[in-house]
Amino acid sequence: MGLQSNSVPTANSAPTNPVAAKPMVSAQNVAKTVHTYEGALTILQDISLDVAAGESLAIVGASGSGKSTLLGILAGLDLPTSGSVFLNGHHLTDLDEEGRAKVRAENVGFIFQSFQLLPGLTALENVLLPLELHGVSNARAAAAEFLGRVGLAQRLHHYPQQLSGGEQQRVAIARAFASSPRVLFADEPTGNLDSATGARIIELLFDLNRELGTTLVLITHEERLAMRCQRRIELNAGRIANSTVQT
Amino acid sequence: MLALRLLWRNWRSGEVKLLAGALLLAVAVVSGIAIFTDRLQRTLVQESNVLLGADRVVRGSHPHNPEWEQAAKEAGLSQTTAVHFASMVYAGEHMHLASVKAVGEGYPVRGQLETSLVPFAIDPQQITIADGIPAPGEAWVDSRLLPLLNLQLGDRVAVGEYELTVTRVLIREPDSSNPFSFMGARLLMNQADLPLTEVVQPGSRVQYQWLYAGRPADVEAFSAWLEPQLNPHQRLVDVGKNQQNLGRALATSQRFLLLAAVIGVLLASVALALSARQFANRHVDQVALLKSLGASSGRVRRLYFTQLFVLAVLASLAGLLVGEIMQRIVEEALWRSYQIRLGSGTVYPYLISLGSGLICLLFFALPALWFLPYVPPMKILRRELTVGRIQIGVQVALAFFAILLLVLMFSQNLKLAASVIGALVAVLLTTALLALGLLRLSRSLAGSAGSVWRLAVANLQRRREQTLMQIVVFSVAIMLLLTLTIVRTSLLDDWQAQLPDDAPNHFLVNIPQHEVDDIQQLIDERHYQRQPLYPMVRGRLTHINGVELSATKVAREGVFNREANLTWTADLADDNKVVDGNWWPQWQSRHGLPGVSVEVEMAREADLKPGDRLTFSLGGLAMEAEIASLRSLDWRSMRPNFFFIFEPGALDQFSPTYITSLHLPPSDKAFINDLLQRFPTVLVIELDRIFEQIRTIVTNVSDGVQLVLLLTLAAGCLVLLAAVTSSIDSRKQEVGLLRALGSPRRLMLGSVWLEFSLLGLLSGLIAVLGAEILLASLQHWVLETPIKPHYWLWLTGPLLSALLIGGLGVVSCRPAVNTPPAVVLREAG
């Protein structure tokens, strides 16, 4: 696995995109400021980046460097204070919440550190949820098939609390891929798992990513995971401190 | 449909069960009570109407206007007539001043005539229900007329110029409380024979009755039309006017049931609000997830509100069903025990129940869930983000508005609704302040206590807001339950006290002076309980302070309109109390007139006060007296009681007859035969038959009250459960953490038990205080019974509350304590 460093010392220079010309996700001069009791707090500043379709991007950085906020803004869960964000050609910052919801419904899947499975639903029902939400026909069969692909064919009717951490994250992965999103956003997908389980989850994630051609944007602390991505950017105090293309 | 699937999954996971349960209970409480009260009320009114013989009666000294008959017919009412008069009836050498009632076809229009071929029959086998009225030429008579006239069935009796054949004994008839009934034994005859008797002549003292009955709305409308057309000699009589005792029992029972319904719904609503809040808290993550998956706010709103709506419809229908089943169970029990059939109800209580469910949902559940669609999707990544809920102040204001609506809907009484709200605000504020004070006190007390205590008190302190909310909810729920239980007990006691087992059940009147000693001796030989024999003369009040009564506004009212029984005595009876003026011999006349003591309610109606002069006409002689005192008395005591009591000697020139009352055990009914055969002129009024009717009704009501109490208790328990479980989620996490840090299981359970028991104890203390205040107010203003404290409550209330809530807390938290800490923490995320 080779590694080529391409340092980007200034934020204003757009990172190069070695894979495709038209970006699936694009941020231009994004900044995020929140107001607290102690005054305005800048979380993100001068963030510009493009992620091409099918590309995998790892966002790394210390705790509090703004990774989750950036992920949320790129996925259309939140709005930047200034700057523009595009997702599959949709100008997210021009859309209202309803419009962004529509874009998310059509383009986005999520994997979370704490899995975010609904405790009252079985594994199958958890995977079914986005499919039912989008009105997919034959949703049950599709959900069962995806659970089969993550190795949980025998666990369809188990509830989350009856599954191990790794199994729960597999359900979450099945849920994320089941609606065939163009972009998958993952927030520390191995953060709650032991090393061996984490490794298996990483394999699964990249296998599916490759197989389905999904664009992958993930946050991680784990070097092993960051290294599997085609590109990594490092955040420091809300700015892109480093952007590296990995091959 | 996704919403229904989600609802099913939420149901399966238990998240909406409490919500549904609370709503179901709210509707069940209302429907159980509303349907039952509606039917009971109709039955009571019908039964009372049976006593009247109709729904309404026009009574007067002249016949009714025949044109009314056509109008009544068009209004769909059934109608008939009766003519009452007192007449001497003869059989051979014997005669008796009988109370004759000549009735038309179809009499009575409510109730029935019960007859027998055996005098004084008690055995139901010997009693039959007449399928009509006496045929022309026939008479049905009171049992006591047979010995009075030395008659047998089949003998002939003369009424005026016409002879009738006595064919049956009249055991029970409606309208027996009519004043004419007290004058002599009843003789019931066919109105077709009336002209042949030639008894009714111009100037005769006769009461004409026109009776009608029908559907309540028709009767109301017709009566409203009729009333302005009555002439000054006619009165429209309904149950309220005719049966004051029954009216009072009816009003008290309705007030109680209403109170219970309000309390039941309030409790269920609190449970609903708490469980909706808990549901909403648990669903914040789910909504954030749905939004991250692309569900818009509108979609989330539709998803959740559809779930809520479907749940509400299902729970309301189930609630209606439960209410219906419960009231049917009571109906069956009534039928088995007392052979009482409840009348059919109206659709109104069903609508009220569904309406209450809807109000509870809109004002208690919806505000708690309102924010869900606005949960930001970013919450899925950043859990610390706050969510803009409807402010608690707005939620509370909405809740009060709902309570106002509910009470208004049940009572249609704005004053009552406003007082309920006022009382609630006062109770909540006081409770919160008391709870704060008690919490502070417990902290300072726990400082020197062991670790379990310190942990428990620290927990309560840390979640101060939640603790305060729980104490307020617990104490209000417990307070309402205590109040209801005690009100019920004292209400039943009050009713039972109204009709003690040994209450006098027969009046003996018209006892001549020379028979007084013999009759006293006869009764005392048999050891029957009796009241003293009071002298009695009949007289009519004609002037007040020299102004002729017919010129005053009270001329047509009650006792002024007819002859009253006047008595004299030196000693005041136990149940009489002088409330104004003086009893003799302390009293001094201002005008040199003899003194008279007047019953206080009547005095108030006529604006009479001590010192006023009253003129009576006694057998044509005028007699003036001065009011010496006003007296309160207990009409329910079933003793001889008088509106006017004179000072001894005042009525010496008028020859009195005597009156007394006695308690005759049912098995000794035949004593009346002996008595009447020896003293034929004495009149016996058999109150036992009226008692029996009243007692049946009172028992019905108390059974209904028991059921209502059970439903309300269930609502109270649901509130406790909802309040305990609402704090369980956060507790689980803490327990997991403390367990992970090595706290022993026993310490954890002990601390949870102590914490909840302490909550229960504090709530119990506040609840008892509140219940005492509430009870005192209810006793004073609503139920009009004397105020008395309940000392035993102060010990049992807090203890039971501590035990119950402590137990509930341990049971709810036990799974968290028993589950491995890692699992608890992982689930808590």
XYZ file of C-alpha atoms in Angstrom, chain B residues 314 380 530 536 569 657:
6
model
C -58.342 2.281 19.355
C -28.026 12.067 15.434
C -91.973 4.639 69.782
C -102.113 17.850 67.097
C -94.907 20.883 73.842
C -105.888 14.274 68.313
